[in-house]
CSV table of C-alpha atoms in Angstrom, one decimal:
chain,number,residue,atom,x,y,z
A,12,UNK,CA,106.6,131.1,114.3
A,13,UNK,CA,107.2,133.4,117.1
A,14,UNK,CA,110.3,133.5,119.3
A,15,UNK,CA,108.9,134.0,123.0
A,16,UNK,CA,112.1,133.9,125.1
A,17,UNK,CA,111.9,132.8,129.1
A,18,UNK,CA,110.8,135.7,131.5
A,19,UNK,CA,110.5,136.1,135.2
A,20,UNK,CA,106.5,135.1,136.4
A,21,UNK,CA,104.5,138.2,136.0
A,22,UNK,CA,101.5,139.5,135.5
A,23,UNK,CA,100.5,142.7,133.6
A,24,UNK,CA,98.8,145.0,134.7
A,25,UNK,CA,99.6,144.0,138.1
A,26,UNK,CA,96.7,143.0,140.1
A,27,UNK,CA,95.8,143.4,143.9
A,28,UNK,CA,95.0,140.2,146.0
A,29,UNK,CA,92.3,139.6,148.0
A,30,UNK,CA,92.7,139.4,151.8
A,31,UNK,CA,91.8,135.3,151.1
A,32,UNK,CA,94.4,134.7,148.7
A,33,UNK,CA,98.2,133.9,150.2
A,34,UNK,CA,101.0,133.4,147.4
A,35,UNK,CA,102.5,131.2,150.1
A,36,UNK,CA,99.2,128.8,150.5
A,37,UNK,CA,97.9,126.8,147.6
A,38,UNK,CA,97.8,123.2,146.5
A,39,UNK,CA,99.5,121.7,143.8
A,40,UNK,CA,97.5,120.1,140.8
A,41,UNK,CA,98.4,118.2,137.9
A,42,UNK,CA,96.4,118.6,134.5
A,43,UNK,CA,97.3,115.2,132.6
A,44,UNK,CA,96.8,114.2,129.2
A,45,UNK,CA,94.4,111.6,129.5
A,46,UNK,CA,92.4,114.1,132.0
A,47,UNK,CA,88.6,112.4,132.4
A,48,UNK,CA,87.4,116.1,131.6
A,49,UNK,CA,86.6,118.5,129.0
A,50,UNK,CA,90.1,118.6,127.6
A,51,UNK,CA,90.5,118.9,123.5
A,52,UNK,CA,93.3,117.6,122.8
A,53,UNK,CA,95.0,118.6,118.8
A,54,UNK,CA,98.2,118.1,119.7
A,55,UNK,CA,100.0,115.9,122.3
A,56,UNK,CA,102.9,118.4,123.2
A,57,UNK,CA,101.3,119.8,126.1
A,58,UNK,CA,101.9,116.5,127.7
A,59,UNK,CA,101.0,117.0,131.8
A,60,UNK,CA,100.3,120.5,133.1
A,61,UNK,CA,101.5,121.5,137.0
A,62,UNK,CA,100.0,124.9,138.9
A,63,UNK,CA,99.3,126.0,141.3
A,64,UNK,CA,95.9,125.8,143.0
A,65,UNK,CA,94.8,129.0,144.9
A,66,UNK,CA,91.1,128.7,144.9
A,67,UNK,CA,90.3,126.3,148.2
A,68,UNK,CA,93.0,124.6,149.7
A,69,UNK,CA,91.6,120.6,150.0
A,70,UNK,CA,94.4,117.8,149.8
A,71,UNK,CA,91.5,115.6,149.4
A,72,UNK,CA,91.5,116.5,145.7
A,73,UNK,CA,95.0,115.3,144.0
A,74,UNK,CA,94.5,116.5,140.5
A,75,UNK,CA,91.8,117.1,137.9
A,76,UNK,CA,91.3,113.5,137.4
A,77,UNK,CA,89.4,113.3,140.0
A,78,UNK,CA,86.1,112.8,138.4
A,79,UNK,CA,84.5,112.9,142.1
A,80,UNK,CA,85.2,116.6,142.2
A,81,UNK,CA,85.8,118.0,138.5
A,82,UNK,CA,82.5,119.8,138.4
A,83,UNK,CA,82.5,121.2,141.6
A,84,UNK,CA,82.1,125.2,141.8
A,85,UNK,CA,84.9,125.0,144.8
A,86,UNK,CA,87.4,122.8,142.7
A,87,UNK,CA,88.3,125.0,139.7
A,88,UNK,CA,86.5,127.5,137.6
A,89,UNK,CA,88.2,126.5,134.0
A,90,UNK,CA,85.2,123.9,132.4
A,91,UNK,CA,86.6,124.3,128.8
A,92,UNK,CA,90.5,122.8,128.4
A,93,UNK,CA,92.4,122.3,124.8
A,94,UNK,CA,96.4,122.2,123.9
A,95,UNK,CA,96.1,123.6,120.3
A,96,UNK,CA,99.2,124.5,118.0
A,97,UNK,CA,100.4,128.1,118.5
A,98,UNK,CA,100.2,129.3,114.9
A,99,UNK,CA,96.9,129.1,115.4
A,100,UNK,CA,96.7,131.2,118.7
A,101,UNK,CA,99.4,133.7,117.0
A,102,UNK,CA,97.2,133.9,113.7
A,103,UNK,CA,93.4,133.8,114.7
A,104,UNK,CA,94.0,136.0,118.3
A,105,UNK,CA,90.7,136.0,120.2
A,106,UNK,CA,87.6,137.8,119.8
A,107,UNK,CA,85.7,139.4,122.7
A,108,UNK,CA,82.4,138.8,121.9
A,109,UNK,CA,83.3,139.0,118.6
A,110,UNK,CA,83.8,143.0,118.8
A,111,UNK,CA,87.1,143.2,120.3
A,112,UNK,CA,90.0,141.6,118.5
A,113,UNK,CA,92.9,140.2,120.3
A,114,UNK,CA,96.0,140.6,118.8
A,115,UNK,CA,99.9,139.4,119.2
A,116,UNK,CA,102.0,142.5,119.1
A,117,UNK,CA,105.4,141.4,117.1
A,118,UNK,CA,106.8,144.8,118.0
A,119,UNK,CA,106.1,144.7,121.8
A,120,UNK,CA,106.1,141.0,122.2
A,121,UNK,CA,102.6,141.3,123.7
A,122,UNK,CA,99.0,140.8,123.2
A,123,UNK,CA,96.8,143.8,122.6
A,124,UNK,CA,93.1,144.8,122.0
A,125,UNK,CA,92.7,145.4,118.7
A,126,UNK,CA,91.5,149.8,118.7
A,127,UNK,CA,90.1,149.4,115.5
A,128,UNK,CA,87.5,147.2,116.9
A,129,UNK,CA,84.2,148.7,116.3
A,130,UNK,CA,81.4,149.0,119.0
A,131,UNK,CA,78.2,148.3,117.5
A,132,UNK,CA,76.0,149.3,120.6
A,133,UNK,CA,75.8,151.4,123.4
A,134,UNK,CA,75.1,148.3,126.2
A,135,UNK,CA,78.8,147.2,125.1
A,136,UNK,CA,81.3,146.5,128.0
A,137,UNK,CA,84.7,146.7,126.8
A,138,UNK,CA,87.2,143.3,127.7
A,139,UNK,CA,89.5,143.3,130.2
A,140,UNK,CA,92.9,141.6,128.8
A,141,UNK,CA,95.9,140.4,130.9
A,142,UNK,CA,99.1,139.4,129.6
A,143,UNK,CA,100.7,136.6,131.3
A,144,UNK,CA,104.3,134.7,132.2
A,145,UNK,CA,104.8,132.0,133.7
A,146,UNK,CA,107.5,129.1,134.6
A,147,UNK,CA,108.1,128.2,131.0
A,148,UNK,CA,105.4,129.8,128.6
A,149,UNK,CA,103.7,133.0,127.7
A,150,UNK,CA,99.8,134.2,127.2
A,151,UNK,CA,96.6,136.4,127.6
A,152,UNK,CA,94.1,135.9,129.8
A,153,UNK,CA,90.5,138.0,128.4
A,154,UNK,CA,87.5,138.8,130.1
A,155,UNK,CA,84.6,139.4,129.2
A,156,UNK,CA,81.2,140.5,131.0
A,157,UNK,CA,78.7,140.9,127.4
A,158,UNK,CA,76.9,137.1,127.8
A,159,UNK,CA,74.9,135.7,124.9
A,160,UNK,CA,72.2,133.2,125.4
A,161,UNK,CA,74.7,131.0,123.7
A,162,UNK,CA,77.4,131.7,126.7
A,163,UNK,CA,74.6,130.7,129.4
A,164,UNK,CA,74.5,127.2,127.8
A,165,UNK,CA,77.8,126.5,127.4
A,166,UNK,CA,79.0,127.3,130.9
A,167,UNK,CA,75.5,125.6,131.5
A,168,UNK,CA,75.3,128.9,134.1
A,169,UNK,CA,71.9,131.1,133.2
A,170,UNK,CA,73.1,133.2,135.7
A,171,UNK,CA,76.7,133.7,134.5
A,172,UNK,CA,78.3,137.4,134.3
A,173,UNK,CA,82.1,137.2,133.7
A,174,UNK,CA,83.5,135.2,131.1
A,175,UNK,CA,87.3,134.4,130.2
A,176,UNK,CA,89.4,133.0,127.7
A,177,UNK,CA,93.1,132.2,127.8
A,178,UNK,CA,96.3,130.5,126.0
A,179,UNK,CA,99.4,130.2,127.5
A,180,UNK,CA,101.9,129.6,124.7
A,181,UNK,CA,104.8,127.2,125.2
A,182,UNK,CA,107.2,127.3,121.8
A,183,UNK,CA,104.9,124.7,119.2
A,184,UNK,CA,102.0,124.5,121.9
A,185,UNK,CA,99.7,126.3,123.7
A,186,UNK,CA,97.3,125.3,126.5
A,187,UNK,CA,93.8,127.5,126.3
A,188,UNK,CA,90.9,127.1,128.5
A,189,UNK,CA,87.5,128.9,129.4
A,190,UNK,CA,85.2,129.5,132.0
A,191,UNK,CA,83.3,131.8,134.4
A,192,UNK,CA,84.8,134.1,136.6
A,193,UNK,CA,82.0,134.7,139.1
A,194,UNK,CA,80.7,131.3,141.3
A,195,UNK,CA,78.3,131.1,144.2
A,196,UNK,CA,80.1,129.6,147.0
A,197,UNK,CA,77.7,129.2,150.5
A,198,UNK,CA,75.5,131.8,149.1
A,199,UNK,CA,78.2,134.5,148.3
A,200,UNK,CA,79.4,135.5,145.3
A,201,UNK,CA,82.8,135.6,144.7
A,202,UNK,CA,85.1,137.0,141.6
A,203,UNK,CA,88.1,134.4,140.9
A,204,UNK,CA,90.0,136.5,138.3
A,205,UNK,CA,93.0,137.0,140.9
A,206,UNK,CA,92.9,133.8,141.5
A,207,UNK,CA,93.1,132.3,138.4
A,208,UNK,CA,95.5,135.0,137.0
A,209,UNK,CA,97.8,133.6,139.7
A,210,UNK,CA,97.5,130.5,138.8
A,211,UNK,CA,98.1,130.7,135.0
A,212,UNK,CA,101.4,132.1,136.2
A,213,UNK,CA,102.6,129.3,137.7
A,214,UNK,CA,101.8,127.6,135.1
A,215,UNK,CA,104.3,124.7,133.9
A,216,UNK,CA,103.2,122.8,130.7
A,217,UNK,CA,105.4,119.8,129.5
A,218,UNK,CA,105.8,118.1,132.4
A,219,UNK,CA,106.1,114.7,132.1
């Protein structure tokens, strides 16, 4: 078990917001534990999940057990949710397309990319990896633009081109989710990684 003592919100490497996003405008949403969505559940510690919501501002839509609007490209772009134990997060990592590694750092008390990954062809784009801190809990957020044929049915997206993964690691507990990065909203296509990086740190998982 790894100690991961409270730290201000931040994000590193810092990012640059879009013109669109506000850190003063967002809604609030609630990620509960009986969620009617894709939500794996292996542990109950997670309990209810606040944070904030800076994708489209629409106080028609409370939480995400709103069934009415869970699979809406404007609601959220995480489809995949699970609160897992941490040991496991700590001892597997992640694997970018299963070339990169992702790896806790003990030393630095962060998560790297793994250099000894090996590159196996030239069309490889290397992953993108941010490490996270929120209100009460610690994580990575990966991306990943090399899409399998597998990827396009699980995001059930044959045209999706950026891919993440994240954990955001609460002492015994950490939440994880996945999704695409890149939605078509009224014919434009526009990249959420700011705004979901944003919104993993406000991140508050426990609440009851």
């Amino acid at each position: 078990m790894f100690l991961i003592l409270p730290l201000k919100a931040n994000i590193i490497p810092s990012i640059s917001l879009p013109d669109k996003l506000s850190e003063s405008k967002y809604s609030v949403r609630m990620l509960r534990i009986d969620a009617r969505i894709d939500y794996r559940v292996e542990t109950p510690e997670c309990k209810n999940v606040k944070f904030n919501d800076y994708f489209f501002l629409n106080e028609n839509i409370k939480d995400l057990n709103d069934k009415n609007h869970v699979y809406d490209p404007e609601f959220y772009p995480i489809t995949l949710w699970s609160c897992s134990y941490s040991r496991e997060v700590y001892d597997v990592g992640e694997y970018g397309s299963h070339i990169q590694h992702i790896v806790f750092d003990k030393n630095k008390n962060i998560w790297v990319i793994d250099d000894d990954a090996t590159k196996t062809n030239n069309e490889f784009k290397p992953s993108v990896l941010y490490n996270i801190s929120s209100v009460n809990a610690q994580g990575f957020l990966i991306i990943d633009e090399n899409i399998s044929e597998m990827d396009k049915t699980i995001y059930e997206d044959d045209n999706i081109k950026k891919k993440f993964y994240f954990c955001m690691i609460d002492g015994s507990h950490a939440l994880c989710g996945a999704g695409s990065l890149i939605r078509k909203i009224d014919n434009q296509l526009i990249d959420f990684t700011p705004y979901i990086l944003k919104s993993l740190e406000s991140m508050e998982i426990g609440v009851n």
